[in-house]
Short mmCIF file of C-alpha atoms and ligand atoms in Angstrom, two decimals:
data_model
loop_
_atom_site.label_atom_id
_atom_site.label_comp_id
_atom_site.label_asym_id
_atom_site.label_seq_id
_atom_site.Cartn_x
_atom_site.Cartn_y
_atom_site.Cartn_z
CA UNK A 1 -19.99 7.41 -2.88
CA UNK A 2 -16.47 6.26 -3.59
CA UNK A 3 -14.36 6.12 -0.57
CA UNK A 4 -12.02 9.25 -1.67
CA UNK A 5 -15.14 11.03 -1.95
CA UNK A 6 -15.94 10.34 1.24
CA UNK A 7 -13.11 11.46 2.55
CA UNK A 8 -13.40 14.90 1.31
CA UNK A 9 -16.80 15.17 2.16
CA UNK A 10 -15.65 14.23 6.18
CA UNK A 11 -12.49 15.81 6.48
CA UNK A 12 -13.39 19.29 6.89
CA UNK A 13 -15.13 18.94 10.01
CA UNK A 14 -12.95 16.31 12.08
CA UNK A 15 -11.18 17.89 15.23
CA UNK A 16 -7.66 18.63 15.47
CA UNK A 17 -5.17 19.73 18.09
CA UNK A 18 -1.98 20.82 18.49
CA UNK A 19 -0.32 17.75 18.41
CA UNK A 20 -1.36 16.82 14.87
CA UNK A 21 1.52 17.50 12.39
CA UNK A 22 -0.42 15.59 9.44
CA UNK A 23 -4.06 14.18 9.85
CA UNK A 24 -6.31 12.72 7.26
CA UNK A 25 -5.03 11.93 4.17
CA UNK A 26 -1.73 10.14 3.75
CA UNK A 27 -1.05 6.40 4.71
CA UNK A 28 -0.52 7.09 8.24
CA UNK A 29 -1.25 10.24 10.53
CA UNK A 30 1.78 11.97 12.03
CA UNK A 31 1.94 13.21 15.50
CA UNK A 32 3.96 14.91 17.93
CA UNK A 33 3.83 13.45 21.51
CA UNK A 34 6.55 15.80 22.35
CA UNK A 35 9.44 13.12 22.08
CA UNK A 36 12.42 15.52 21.00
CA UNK A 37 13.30 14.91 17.10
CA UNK A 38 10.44 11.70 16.67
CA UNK A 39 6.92 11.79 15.65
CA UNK A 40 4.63 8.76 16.28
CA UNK A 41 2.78 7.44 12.92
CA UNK A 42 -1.27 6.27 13.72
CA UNK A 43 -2.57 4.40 11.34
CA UNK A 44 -5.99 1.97 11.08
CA UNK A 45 -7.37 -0.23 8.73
CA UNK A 46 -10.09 -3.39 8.31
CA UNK A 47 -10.25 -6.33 6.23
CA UNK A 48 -14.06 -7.37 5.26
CA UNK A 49 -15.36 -10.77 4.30
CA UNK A 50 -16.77 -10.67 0.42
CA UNK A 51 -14.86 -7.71 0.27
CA UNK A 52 -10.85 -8.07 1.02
CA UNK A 53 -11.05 -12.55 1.29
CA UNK A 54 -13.04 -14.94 0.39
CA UNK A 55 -15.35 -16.61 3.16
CA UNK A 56 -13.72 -19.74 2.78
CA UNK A 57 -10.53 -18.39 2.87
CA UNK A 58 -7.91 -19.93 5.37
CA UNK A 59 -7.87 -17.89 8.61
CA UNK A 60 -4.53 -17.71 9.12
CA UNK A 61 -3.57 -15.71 5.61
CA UNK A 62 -7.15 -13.68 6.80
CA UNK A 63 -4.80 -12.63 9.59
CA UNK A 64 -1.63 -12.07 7.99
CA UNK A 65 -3.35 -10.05 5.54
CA UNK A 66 -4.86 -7.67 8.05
CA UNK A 67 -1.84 -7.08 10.34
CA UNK A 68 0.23 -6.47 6.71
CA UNK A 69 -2.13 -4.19 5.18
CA UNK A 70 -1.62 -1.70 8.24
CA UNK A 71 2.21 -2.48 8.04
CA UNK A 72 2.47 -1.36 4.56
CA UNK A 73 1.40 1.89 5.66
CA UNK A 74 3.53 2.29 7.92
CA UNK A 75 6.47 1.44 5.44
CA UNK A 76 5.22 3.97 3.13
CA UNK A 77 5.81 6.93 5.44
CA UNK A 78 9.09 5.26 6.57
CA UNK A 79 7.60 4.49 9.96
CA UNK A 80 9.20 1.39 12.25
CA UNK A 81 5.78 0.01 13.58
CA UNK A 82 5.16 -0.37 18.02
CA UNK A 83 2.06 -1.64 18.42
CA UNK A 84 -0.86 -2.76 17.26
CA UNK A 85 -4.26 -3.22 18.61
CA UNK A 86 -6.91 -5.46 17.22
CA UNK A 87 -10.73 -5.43 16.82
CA UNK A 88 -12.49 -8.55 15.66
CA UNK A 89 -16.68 -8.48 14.36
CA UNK A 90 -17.70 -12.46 14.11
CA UNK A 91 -20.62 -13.81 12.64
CA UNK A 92 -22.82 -16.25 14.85
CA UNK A 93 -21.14 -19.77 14.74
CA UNK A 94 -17.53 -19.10 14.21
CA UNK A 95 -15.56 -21.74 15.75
CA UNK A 96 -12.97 -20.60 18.25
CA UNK A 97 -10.18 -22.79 16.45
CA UNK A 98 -10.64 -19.82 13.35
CA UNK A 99 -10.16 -17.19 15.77
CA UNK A 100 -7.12 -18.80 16.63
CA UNK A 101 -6.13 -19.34 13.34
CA UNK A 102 -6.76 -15.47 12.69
CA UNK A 103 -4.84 -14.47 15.52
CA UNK A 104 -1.80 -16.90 14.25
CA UNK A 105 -1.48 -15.48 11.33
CA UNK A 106 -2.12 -11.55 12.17
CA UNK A 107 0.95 -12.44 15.31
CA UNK A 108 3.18 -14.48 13.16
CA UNK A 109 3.70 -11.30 11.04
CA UNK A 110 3.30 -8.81 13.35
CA UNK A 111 5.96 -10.78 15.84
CA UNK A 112 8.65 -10.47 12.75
CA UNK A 113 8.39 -7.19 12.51
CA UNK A 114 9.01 -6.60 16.61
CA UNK A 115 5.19 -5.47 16.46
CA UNK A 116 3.41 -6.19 20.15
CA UNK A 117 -0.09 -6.62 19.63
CA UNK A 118 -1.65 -5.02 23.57
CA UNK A 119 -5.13 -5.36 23.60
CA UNK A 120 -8.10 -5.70 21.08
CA UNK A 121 -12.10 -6.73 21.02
CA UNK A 122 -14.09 -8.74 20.18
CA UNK A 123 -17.40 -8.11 18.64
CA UNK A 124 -20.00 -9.71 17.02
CA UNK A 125 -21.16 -8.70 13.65
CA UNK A 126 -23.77 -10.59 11.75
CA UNK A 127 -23.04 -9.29 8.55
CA UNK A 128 -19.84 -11.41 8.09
CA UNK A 129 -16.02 -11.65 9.75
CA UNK A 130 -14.48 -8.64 9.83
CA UNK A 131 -11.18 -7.73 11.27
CA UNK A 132 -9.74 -4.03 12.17
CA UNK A 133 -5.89 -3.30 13.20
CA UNK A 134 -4.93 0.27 14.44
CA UNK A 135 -1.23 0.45 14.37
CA UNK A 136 1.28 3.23 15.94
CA UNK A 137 4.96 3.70 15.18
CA UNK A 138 7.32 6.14 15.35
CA UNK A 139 9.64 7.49 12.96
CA UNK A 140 12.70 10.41 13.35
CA UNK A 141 10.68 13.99 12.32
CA UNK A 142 12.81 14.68 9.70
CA UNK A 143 12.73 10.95 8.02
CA UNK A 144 9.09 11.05 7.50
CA UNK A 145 7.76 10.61 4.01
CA UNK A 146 5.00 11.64 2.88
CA UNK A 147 2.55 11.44 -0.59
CA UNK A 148 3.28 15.17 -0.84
CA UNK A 149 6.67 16.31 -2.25
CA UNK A 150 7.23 15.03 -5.38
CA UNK A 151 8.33 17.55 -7.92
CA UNK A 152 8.27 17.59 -12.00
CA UNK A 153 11.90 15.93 -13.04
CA UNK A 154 11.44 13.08 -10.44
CA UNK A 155 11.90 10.05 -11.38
CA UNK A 156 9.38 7.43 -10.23
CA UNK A 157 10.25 4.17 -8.89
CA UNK A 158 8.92 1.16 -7.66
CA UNK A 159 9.53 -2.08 -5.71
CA UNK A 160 8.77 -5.32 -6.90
CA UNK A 161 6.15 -6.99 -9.59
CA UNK A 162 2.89 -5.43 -10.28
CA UNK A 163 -0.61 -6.89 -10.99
CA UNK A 164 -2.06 -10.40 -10.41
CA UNK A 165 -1.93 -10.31 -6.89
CA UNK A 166 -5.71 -12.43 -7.11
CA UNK A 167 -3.61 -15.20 -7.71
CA UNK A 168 -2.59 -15.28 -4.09
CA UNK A 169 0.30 -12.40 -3.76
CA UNK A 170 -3.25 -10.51 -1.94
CA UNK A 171 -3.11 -12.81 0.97
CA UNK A 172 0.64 -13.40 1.28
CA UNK A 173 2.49 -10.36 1.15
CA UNK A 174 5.48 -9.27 3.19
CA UNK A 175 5.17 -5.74 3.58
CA UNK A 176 7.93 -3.83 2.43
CA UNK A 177 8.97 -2.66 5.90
CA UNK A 178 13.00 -2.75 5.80
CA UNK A 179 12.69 -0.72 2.19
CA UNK A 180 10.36 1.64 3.38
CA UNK A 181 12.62 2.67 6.50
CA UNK A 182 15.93 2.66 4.33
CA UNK A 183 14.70 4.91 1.74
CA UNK A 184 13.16 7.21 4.44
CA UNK A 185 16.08 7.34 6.45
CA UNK A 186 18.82 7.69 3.48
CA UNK A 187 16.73 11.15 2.26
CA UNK A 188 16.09 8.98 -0.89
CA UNK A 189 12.44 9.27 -1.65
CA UNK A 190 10.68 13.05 -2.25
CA UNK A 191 7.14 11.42 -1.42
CA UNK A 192 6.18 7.45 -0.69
CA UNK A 193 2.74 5.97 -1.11
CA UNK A 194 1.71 1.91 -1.08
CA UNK A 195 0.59 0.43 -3.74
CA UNK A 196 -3.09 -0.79 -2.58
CA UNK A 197 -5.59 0.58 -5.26
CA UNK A 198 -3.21 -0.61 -8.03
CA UNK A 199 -0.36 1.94 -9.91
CA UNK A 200 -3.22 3.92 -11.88
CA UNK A 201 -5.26 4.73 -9.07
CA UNK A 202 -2.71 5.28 -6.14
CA UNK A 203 -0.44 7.16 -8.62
CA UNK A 204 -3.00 10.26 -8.72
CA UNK A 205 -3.11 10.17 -4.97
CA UNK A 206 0.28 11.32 -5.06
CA UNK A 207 0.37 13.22 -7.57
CA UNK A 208 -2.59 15.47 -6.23
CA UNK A 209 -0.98 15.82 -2.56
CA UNK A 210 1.94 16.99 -4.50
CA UNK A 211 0.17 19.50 -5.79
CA UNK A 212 -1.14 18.61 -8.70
CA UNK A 213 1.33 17.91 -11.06
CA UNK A 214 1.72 14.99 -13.68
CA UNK A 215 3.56 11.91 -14.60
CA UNK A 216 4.74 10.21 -17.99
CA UNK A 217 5.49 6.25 -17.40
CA UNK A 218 7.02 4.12 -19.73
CA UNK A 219 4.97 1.14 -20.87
CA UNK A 220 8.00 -1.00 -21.33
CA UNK A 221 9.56 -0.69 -17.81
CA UNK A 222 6.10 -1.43 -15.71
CA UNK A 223 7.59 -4.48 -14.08
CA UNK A 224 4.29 -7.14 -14.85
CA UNK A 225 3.99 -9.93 -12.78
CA UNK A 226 3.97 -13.18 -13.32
CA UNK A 227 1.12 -13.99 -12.17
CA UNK A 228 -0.41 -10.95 -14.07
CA UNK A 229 0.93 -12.38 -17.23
CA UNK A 230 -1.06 -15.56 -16.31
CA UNK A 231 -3.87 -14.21 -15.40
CA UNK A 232 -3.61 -12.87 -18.90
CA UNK A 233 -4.76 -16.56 -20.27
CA UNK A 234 -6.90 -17.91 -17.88
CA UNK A 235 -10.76 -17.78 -17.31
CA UNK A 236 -13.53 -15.47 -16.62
CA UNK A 237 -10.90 -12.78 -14.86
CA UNK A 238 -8.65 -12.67 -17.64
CA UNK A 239 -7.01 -9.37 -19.10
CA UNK A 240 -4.10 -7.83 -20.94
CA UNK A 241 -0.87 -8.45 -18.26
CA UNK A 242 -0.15 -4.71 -18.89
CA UNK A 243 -3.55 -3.72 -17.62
CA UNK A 244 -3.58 -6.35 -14.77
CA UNK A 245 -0.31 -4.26 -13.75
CA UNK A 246 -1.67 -0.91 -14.09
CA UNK A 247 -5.31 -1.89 -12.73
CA UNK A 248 -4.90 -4.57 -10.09
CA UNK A 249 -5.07 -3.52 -6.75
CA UNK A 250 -3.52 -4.97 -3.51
CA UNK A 251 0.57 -5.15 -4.89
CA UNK A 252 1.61 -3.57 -1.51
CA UNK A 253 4.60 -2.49 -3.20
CA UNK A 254 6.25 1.05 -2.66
CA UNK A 255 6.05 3.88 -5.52
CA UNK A 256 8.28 7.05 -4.93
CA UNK A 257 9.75 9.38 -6.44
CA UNK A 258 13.30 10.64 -6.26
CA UNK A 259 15.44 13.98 -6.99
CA UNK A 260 16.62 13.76 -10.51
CA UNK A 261 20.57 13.78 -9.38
CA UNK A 262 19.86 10.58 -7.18
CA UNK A 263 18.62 8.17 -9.30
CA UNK A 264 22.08 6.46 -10.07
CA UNK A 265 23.07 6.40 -6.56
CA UNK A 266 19.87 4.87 -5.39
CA UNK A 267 19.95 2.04 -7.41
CA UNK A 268 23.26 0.73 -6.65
CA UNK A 269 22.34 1.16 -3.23
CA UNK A 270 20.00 -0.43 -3.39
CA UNK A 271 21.41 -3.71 -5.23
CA UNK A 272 23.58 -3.51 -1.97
CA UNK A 273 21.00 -3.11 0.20
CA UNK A 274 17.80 -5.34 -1.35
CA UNK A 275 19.74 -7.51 -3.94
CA UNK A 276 16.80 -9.64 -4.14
CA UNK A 277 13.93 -6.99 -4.42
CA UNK A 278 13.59 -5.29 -8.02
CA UNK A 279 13.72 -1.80 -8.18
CA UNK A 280 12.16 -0.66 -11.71
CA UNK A 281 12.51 3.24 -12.90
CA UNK A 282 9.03 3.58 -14.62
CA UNK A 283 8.58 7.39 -15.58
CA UNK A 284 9.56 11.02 -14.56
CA UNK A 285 7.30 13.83 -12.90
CA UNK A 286 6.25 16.24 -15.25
CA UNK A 287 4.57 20.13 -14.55
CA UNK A 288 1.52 19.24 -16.96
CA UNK A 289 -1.64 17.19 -14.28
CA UNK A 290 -2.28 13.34 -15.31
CA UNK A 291 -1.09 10.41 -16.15
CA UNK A 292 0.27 9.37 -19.10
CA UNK A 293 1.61 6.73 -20.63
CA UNK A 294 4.38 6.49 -23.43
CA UNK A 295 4.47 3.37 -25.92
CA UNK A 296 7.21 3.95 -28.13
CA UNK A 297 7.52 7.41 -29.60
CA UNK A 298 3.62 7.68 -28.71
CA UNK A 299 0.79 7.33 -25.94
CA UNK A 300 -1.55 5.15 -25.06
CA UNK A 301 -4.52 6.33 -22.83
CA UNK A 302 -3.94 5.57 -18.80
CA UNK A 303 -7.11 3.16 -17.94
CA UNK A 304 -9.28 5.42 -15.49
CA UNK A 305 -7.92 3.86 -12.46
CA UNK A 306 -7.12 1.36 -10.01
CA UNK A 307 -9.83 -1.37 -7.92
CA UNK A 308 -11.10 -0.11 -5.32
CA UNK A 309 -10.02 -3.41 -3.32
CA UNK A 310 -10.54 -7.07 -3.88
CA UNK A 311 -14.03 -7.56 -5.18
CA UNK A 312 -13.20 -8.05 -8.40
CA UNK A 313 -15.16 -5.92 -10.53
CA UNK A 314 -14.01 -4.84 -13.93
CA UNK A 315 -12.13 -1.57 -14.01
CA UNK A 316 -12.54 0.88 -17.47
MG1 MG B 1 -1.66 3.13 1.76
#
């Protein structure tokens, strides 16, 4: 069972209430505490030894990496995170000194982004370290963006490098809070979603809360990584940059989409606002469901779609 399937499977029968303006199924629930004109963003997420790091991996990126995987959400609805609260599971024999390191890195990050971190557990979980944030923030009602409400003539944008993140990017990420909030707040974006499952399988996700519409990207303006172009030459988890790009998961960069009469505008706002984060143009929404993906005058099958998470394996 894939975790999307899960979802559908579960979602039918979860409770709701009348506070609930969005539940299950965008990057961060919406709710309305009755604030006038704001909605508070919910939002929770784990990292998994042997699944999201490596057991060896340095505790302190373990903990950056779970506070900014919850922060990313939050900057793809446009929220401004609160607070966060933290669950640990450890294995027998972890040494407090980790924990510490864990915490250092999950604060550090959380602490630049005015996040207060008010309570958590601790747990212990034989199976291997895990670590769980739930996150709440608040955004203005109207400023809210969400997967849905992308139309065909959109043009599709997004932030940064893609692909390769393996190399380290996976660990060390600043989530792309300050973008998120500026494109949600200047009307720019028509739906938001973070890049976590890589472009071809988080692009779907938007497309189908949209409705079920399509999208054509352009092969040459995927911005490829670096490190995805090096990963291109080296060892056993070596493959075509374009495909690391496409395929890779865990960019936590932001794809959106934009009203065809903005484009122009957003980018040189942009260059005033984020002159040092690249802002790429990769493709338009079309009326016609799926993804494809012009070379040239012609198209070249999408690959089926993104990682689902670190562990590795070989997409198709
Ligand atoms: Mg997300």
């Amino acid at each position: 069972v894939t975790e999307f399937e899960l979802i559908r499977l579960l979602k039918p029968a979860l409770p709701g209430n009348d506070q609930v303006v969005d539940g299950a199924g965008d990057d961060c629930a919406v709710l309305d505490l009755g604030a006038p004109g704001m909605v508070t963003l919910l939002k929770t997420d784990a990292v998994v030894e042997g699944v999201h790091f490596e057991s060896g991996e340095s505790p302190v990126r373990i903990g950056h990496k779970a506070m900014g995987r919850c922060l990313s959400d939050m900057a793809a609805m446009g929220g401004l995170p609160v607070a966060a609260v933290v669950t640990l599971g450890l294995p027998e024999g972890w040494h407090p000194d980790r924990i510490e390191g864990i915490y250092q890195g999950l604060c550090a990050l959380a602490a630049r982004w005015r996040t207060a971190v008010v309570g958590g557990e601790v747990t212990r979980n034989p199976g291997g370290l895990f670590i769980n944030v739930c996150l709440v923030g608040s955004a203005t009602r109207e400023s809210v963006v969400r997967r849905a409400g992308a139309s065909p003539g959109d043009g599709i944008f997004v932030t940064g490098e893609l692909g390769g993140s393996l190399e380290g990017r996976h660990l060390d990420f600043e989530p792309r809070l300050a973008e998120g909030r500026w494109l949600a707040e200047g009307g720019w974006a028509s739906s938001m979603i973070d890049l976590s499952d890589g472009l071809a399988g988080d692009l779907p996700h938007l497309l189908e809360a949209s409705g079920g519409i399509g999208a054509e990207l352009r092969m040459e303006s995927i911005p490829v990584s670096r490190a995805a172009k090096l990963r291109g030459a080296r060892g056993d988890m070596a493959r075509p940059p374009l495909l690391a790009a496409l395929c890779d998961g865990e960019d936590f960069e932001l794809l959106f989409t934009v009203r065809p009469g903005k484009a122009v505008a957003l980018l040189d706002g942009w260059k005033a606002a984020f002159p040092s984060v690249r802002l790429t143009c990769i493709g338009r929404i079309e009326t016609k469901p799926g993804v494809r993906l012009r070379e040239g005058t012609g198209f070249r099958p999408m690959p089926g779609g993104g990682f689902e998470h670190f562990a590795g394996v070989e997409g198709n």
